[in-house]
mmCIF file of C-alpha atoms in Angstrom:
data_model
loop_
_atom_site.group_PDB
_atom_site.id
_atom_site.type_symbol
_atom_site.label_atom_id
_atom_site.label_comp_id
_atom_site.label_asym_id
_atom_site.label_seq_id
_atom_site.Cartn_x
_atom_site.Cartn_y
_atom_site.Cartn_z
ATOM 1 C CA UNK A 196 51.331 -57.414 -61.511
ATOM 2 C CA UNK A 197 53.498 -55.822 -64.335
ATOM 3 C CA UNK A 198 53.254 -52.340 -64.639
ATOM 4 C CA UNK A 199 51.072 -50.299 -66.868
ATOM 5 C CA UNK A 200 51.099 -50.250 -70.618
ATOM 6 C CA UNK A 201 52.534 -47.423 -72.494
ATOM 7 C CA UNK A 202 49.470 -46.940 -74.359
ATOM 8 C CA UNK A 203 45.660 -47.850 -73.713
ATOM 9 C CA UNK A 204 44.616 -51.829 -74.679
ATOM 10 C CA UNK A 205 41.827 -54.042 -74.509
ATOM 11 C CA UNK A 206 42.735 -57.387 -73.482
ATOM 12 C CA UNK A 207 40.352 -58.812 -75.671
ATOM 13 C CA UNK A 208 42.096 -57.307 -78.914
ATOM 14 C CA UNK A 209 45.068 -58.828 -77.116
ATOM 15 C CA UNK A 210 46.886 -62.331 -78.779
ATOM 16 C CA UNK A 211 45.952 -65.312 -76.858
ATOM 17 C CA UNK A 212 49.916 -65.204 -75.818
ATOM 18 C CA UNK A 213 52.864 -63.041 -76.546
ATOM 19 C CA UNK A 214 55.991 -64.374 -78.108
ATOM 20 C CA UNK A 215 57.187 -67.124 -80.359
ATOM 21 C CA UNK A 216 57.985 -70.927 -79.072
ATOM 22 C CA UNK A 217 55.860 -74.198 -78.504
ATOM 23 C CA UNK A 218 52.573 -74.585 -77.262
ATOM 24 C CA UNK A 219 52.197 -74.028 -73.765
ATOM 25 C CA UNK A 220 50.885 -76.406 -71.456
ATOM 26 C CA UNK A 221 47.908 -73.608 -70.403
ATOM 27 C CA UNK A 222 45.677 -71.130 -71.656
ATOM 28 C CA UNK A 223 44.392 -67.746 -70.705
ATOM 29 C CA UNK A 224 41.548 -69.793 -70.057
ATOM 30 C CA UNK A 225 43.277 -72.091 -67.707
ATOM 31 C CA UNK A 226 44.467 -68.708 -65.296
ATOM 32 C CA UNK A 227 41.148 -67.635 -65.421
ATOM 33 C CA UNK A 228 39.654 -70.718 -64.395
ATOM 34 C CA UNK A 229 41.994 -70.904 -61.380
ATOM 35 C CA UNK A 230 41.474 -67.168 -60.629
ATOM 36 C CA UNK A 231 37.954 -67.934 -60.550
ATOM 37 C CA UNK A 232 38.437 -70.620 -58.082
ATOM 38 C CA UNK A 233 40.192 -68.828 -55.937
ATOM 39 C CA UNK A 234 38.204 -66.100 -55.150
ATOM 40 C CA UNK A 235 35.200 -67.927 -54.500
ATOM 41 C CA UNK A 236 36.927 -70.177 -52.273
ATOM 42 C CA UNK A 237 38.979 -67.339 -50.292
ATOM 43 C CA UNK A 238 37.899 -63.807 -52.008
ATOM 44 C CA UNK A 239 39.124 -61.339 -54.244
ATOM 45 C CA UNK A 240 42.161 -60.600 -52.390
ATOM 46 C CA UNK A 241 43.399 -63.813 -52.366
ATOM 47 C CA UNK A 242 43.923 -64.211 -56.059
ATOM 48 C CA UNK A 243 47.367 -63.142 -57.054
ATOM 49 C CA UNK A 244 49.834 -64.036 -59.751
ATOM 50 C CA UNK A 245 52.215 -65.985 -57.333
ATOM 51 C CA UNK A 246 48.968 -68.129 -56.110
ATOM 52 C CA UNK A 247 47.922 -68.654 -59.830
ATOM 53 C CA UNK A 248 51.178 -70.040 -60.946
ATOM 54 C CA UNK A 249 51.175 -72.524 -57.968
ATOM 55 C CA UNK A 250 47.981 -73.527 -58.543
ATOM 56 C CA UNK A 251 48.909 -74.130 -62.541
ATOM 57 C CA UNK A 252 51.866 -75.177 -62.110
ATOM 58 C CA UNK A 253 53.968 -72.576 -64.076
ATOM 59 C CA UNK A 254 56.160 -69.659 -63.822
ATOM 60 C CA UNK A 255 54.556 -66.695 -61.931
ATOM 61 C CA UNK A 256 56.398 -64.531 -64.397
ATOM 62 C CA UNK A 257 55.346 -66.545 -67.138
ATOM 63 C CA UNK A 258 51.466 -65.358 -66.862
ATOM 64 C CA UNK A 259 52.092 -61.827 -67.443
ATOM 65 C CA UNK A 260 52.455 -63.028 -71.400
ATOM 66 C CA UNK A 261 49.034 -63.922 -71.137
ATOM 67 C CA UNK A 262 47.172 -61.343 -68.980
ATOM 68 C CA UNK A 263 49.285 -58.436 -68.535
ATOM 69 C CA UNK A 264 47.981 -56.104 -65.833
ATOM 70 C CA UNK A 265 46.082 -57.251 -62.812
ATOM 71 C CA UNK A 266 42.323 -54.961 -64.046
ATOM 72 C CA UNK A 267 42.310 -57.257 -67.409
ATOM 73 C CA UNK A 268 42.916 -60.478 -65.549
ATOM 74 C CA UNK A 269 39.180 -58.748 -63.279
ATOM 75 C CA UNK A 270 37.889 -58.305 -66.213
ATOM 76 C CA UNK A 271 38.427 -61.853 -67.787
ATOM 77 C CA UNK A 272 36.836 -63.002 -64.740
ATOM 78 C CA UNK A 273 33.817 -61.079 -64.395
ATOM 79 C CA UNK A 274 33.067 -62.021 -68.583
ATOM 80 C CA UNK A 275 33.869 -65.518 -67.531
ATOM 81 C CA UNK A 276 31.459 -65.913 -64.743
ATOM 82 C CA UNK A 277 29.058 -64.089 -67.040
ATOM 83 C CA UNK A 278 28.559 -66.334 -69.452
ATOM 84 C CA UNK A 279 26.829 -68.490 -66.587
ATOM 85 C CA UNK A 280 23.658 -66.765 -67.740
ATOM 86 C CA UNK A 281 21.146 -68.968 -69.899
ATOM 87 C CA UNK A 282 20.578 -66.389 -72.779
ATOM 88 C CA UNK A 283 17.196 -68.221 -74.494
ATOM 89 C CA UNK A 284 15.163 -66.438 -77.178
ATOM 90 C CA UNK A 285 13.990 -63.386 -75.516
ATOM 91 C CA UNK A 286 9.882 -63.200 -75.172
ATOM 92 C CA UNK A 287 10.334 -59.494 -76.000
ATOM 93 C CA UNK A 288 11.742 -60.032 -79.383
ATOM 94 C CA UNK A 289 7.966 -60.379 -80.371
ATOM 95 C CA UNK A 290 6.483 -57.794 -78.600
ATOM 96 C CA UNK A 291 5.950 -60.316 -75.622
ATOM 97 C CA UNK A 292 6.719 -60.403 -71.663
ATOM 98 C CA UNK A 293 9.782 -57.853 -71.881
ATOM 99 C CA UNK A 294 9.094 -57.552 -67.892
ATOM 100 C CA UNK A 295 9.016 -61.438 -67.586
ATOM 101 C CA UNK A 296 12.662 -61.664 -69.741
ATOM 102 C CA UNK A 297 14.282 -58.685 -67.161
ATOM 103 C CA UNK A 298 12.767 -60.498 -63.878
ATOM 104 C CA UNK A 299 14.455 -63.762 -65.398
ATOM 105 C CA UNK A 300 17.602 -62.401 -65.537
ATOM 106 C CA UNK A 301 17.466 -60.284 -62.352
ATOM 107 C CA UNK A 302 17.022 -63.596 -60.834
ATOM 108 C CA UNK A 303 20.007 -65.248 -63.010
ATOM 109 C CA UNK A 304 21.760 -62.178 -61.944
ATOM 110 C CA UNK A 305 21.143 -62.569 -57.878
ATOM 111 C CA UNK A 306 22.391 -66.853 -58.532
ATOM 112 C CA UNK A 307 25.457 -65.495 -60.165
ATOM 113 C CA UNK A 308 26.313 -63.280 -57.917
ATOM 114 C CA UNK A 309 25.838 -65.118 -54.720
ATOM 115 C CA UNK A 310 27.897 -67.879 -56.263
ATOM 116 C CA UNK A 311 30.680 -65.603 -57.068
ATOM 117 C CA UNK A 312 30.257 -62.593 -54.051
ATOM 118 C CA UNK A 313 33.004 -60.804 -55.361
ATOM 119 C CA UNK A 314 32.397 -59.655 -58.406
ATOM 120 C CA UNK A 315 30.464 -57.209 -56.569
ATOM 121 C CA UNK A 316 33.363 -55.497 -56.051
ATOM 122 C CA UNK A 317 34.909 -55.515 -59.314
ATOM 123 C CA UNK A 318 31.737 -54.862 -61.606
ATOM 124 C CA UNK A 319 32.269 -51.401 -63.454
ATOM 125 C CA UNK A 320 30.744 -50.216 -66.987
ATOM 126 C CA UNK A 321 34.438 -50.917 -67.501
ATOM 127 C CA UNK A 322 33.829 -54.072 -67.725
ATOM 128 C CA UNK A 323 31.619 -54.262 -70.717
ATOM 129 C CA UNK A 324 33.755 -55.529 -73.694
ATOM 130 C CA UNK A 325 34.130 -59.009 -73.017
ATOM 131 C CA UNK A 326 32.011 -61.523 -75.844
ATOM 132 C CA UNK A 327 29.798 -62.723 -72.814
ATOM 133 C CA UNK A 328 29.015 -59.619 -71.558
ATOM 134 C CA UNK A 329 28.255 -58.327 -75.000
ATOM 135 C CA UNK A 330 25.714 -61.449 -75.341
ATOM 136 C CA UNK A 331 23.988 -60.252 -71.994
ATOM 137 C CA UNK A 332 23.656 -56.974 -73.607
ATOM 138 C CA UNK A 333 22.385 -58.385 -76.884
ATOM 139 C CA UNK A 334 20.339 -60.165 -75.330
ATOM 140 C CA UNK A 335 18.658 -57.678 -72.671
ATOM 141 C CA UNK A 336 18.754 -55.255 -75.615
ATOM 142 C CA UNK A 337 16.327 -57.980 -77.207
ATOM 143 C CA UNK A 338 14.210 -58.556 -74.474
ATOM 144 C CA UNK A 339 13.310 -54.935 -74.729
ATOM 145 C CA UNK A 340 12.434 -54.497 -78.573
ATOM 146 C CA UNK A 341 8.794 -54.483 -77.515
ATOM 147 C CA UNK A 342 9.223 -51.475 -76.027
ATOM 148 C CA UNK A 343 8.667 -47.926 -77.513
ATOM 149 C CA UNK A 344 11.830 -46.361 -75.915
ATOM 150 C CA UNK A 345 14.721 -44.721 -77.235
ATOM 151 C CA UNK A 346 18.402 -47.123 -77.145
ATOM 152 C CA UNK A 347 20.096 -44.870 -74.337
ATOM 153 C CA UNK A 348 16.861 -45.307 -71.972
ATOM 154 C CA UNK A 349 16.859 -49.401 -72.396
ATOM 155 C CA UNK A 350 20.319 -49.021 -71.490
ATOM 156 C CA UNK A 351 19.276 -47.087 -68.620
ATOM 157 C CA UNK A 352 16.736 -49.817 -67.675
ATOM 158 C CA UNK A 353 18.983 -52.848 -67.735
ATOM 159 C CA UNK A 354 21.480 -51.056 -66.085
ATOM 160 C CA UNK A 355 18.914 -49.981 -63.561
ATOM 161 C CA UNK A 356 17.695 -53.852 -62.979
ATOM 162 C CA UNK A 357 21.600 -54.565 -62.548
ATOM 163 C CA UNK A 358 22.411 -52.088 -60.303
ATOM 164 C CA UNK A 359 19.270 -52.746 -57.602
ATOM 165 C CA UNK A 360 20.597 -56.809 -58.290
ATOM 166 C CA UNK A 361 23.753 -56.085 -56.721
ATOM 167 C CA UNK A 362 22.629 -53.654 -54.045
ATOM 168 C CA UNK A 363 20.235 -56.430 -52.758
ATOM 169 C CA UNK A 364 22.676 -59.216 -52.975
ATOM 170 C CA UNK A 365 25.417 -57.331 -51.791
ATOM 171 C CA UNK A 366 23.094 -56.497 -48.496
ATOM 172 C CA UNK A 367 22.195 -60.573 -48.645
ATOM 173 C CA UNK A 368 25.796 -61.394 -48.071
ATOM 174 C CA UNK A 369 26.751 -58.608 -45.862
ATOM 175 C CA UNK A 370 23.749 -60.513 -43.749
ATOM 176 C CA UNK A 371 25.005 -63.612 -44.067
ATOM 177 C CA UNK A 372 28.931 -63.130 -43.448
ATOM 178 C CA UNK A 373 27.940 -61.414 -40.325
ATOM 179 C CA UNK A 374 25.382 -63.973 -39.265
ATOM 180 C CA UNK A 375 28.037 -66.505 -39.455
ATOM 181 C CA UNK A 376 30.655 -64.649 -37.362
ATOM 182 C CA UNK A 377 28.301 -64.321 -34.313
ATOM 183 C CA UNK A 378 28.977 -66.550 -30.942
ATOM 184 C CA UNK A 379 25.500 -66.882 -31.103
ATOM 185 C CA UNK A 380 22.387 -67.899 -33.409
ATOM 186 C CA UNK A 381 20.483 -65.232 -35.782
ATOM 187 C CA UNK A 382 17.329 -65.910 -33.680
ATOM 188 C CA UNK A 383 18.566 -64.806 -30.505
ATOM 189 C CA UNK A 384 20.149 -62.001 -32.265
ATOM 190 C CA UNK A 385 17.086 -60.854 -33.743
ATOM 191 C CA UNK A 386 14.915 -61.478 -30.519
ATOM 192 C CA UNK A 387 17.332 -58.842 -29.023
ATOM 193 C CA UNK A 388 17.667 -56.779 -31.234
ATOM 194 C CA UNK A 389 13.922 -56.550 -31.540
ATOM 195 C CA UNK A 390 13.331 -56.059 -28.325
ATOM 196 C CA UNK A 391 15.257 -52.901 -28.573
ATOM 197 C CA UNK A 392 13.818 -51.563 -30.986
ATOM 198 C CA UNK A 393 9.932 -52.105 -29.300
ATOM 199 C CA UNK A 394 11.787 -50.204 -26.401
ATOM 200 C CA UNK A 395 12.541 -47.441 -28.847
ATOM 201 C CA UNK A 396 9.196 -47.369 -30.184
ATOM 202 C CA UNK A 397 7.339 -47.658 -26.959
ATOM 203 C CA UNK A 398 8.971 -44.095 -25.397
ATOM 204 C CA UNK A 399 6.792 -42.279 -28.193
ATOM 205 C CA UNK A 400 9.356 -40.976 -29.707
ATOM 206 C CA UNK A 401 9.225 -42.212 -33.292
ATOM 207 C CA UNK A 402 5.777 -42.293 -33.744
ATOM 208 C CA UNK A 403 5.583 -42.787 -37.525
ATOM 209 C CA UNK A 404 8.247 -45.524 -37.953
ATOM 210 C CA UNK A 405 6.430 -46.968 -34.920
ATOM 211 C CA UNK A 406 3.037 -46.862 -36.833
ATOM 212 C CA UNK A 407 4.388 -48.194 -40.075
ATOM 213 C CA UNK A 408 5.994 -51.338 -38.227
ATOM 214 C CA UNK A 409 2.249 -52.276 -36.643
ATOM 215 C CA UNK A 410 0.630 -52.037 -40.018
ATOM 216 C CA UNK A 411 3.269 -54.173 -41.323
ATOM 217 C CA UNK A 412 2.385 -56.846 -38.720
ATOM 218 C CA UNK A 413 4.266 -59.612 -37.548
ATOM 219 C CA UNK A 414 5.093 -61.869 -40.060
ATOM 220 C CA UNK A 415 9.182 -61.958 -41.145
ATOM 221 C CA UNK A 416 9.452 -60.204 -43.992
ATOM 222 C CA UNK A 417 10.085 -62.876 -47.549
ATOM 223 C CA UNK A 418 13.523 -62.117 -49.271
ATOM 224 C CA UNK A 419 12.170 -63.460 -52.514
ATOM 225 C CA UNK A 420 8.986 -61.622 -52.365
ATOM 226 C CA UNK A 421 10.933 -58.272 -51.733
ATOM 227 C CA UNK A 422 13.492 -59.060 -54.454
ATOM 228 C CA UNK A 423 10.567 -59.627 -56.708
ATOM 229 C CA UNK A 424 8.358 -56.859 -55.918
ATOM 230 C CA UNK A 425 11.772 -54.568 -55.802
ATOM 231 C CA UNK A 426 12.413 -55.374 -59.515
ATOM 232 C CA UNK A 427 9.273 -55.053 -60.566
ATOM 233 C CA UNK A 428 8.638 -51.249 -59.551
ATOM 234 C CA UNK A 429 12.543 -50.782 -60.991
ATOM 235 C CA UNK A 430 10.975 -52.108 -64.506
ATOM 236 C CA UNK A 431 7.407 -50.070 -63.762
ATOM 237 C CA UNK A 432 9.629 -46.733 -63.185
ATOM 238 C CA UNK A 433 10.527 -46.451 -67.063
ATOM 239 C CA UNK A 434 7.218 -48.526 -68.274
ATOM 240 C CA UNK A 435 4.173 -47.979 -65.569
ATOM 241 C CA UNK A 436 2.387 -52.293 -65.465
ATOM 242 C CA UNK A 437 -0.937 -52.348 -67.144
ATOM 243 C CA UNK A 438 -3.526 -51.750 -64.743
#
């Protein structure tokens, strides 16, 4: 990527394209797009200017007229993959189900992000500039105008419901990536590893972990009904439920 700026921009204040001439073939759209599609097919570190232009069908140098430095061309894709989220008229608006808006787009949050994995590893505050990601924010904001907080704790909140999103989904497809590298199936790795553990438990010498795991019985543990029940006490920490 071209080197730094000599002063502090926002690639959205940006033009479309530097320079005079005729109309290009492509758009900033267009890179991002194919930036996009490359890391969800190979991952983050696959997408580089020289694979961008091939995949085009341009210049590599010609693409640093459009996106400049390689953090605004993360940040075009994180706002593009964010306007993936359905932004409908928030219940909250009208003192409704603010807690029913936030678990719908916790769960809009978790399909996004196991679509696109690695935006995990891009997402920053940073990031917060782009006109999609100001609609999410909007919007959130609206879901909460029910609520009898000040603006700097609702920002707290959806940030709070974003942050546990990730850290579940980013667990989810540690899970999976590692599931799919093994010589052998997740069954037989969890029959072993469980078997261990009983081991463990059995020599006395983790007696409460070994007395939480028998009240929790034997049934496998739901991934939905943790994500759910995981949000929910994130939205009950600022706003206890009614009993």
């Amino acid at each position: 990527m071209a080197g730094r700026a000599a002063e502090p921009e926002v690639i959205w204040a940006r033009p479309e394209r530097a320079g005079r001439g005729p109309r290009p073939a492509y758009s900033r759209s267009d890179i991002v797009a194919a930036a996009v599609r490359v890391a969800d097919a190979d991952g983050i570190d696959a997408v580089s200017m020289r694979r961008l232009a091939g995949d085009i069908g341009c210049g590599t140098m010609s693409l640093y007229n459009y996106v400049p430095r390689k953090e605004d061309l993360y940040e075009l894709m994180v706002d593009a993959v964010s306007a993936e989220y359905e932004l409908s008229e928030p219940l909250g608006t009208s003192g409704g189900d603010w807690r029913a808006d936030m678990l719908d787009m916790g769960r809009q949050a978790r399909g996004i992000l196991h679509r696109h994995p690695w935006v995990i590893r891009l997402m920053t505050t940073g990031y917060a500039y782009g006109p999609n990601a100001l609609r999410f924010l909007e919007h959130c904001l609206g879901c909460l105008d029910g609520l009898d907080l000040p603006g700097g704790t609702k920002m707290e909140l959806i940030a709070s419901v974003n942050g546990t999103v990730m850290t579940i989904v980013a667990n989810e497809i540690a899970l999976a990536e590692r599931a799919r590298s093994l010589p052998w199936s997740g069954e037989q790795e969890q029959a072993v590893r469980g078997a261990y553990l009983m081991r463990q438990l059995a020599g006395g010498g983790y007696p409460r972990l070994a007395a939480v795991l028998a009240s929790a019985g034997a049934e496998p543990l739901d991934p939905e009904e943790i994500f759910e029940r995981t949000l929910r006490r994130v939205l009950d920490s600022f706003v206890p439920a009614p009993a």
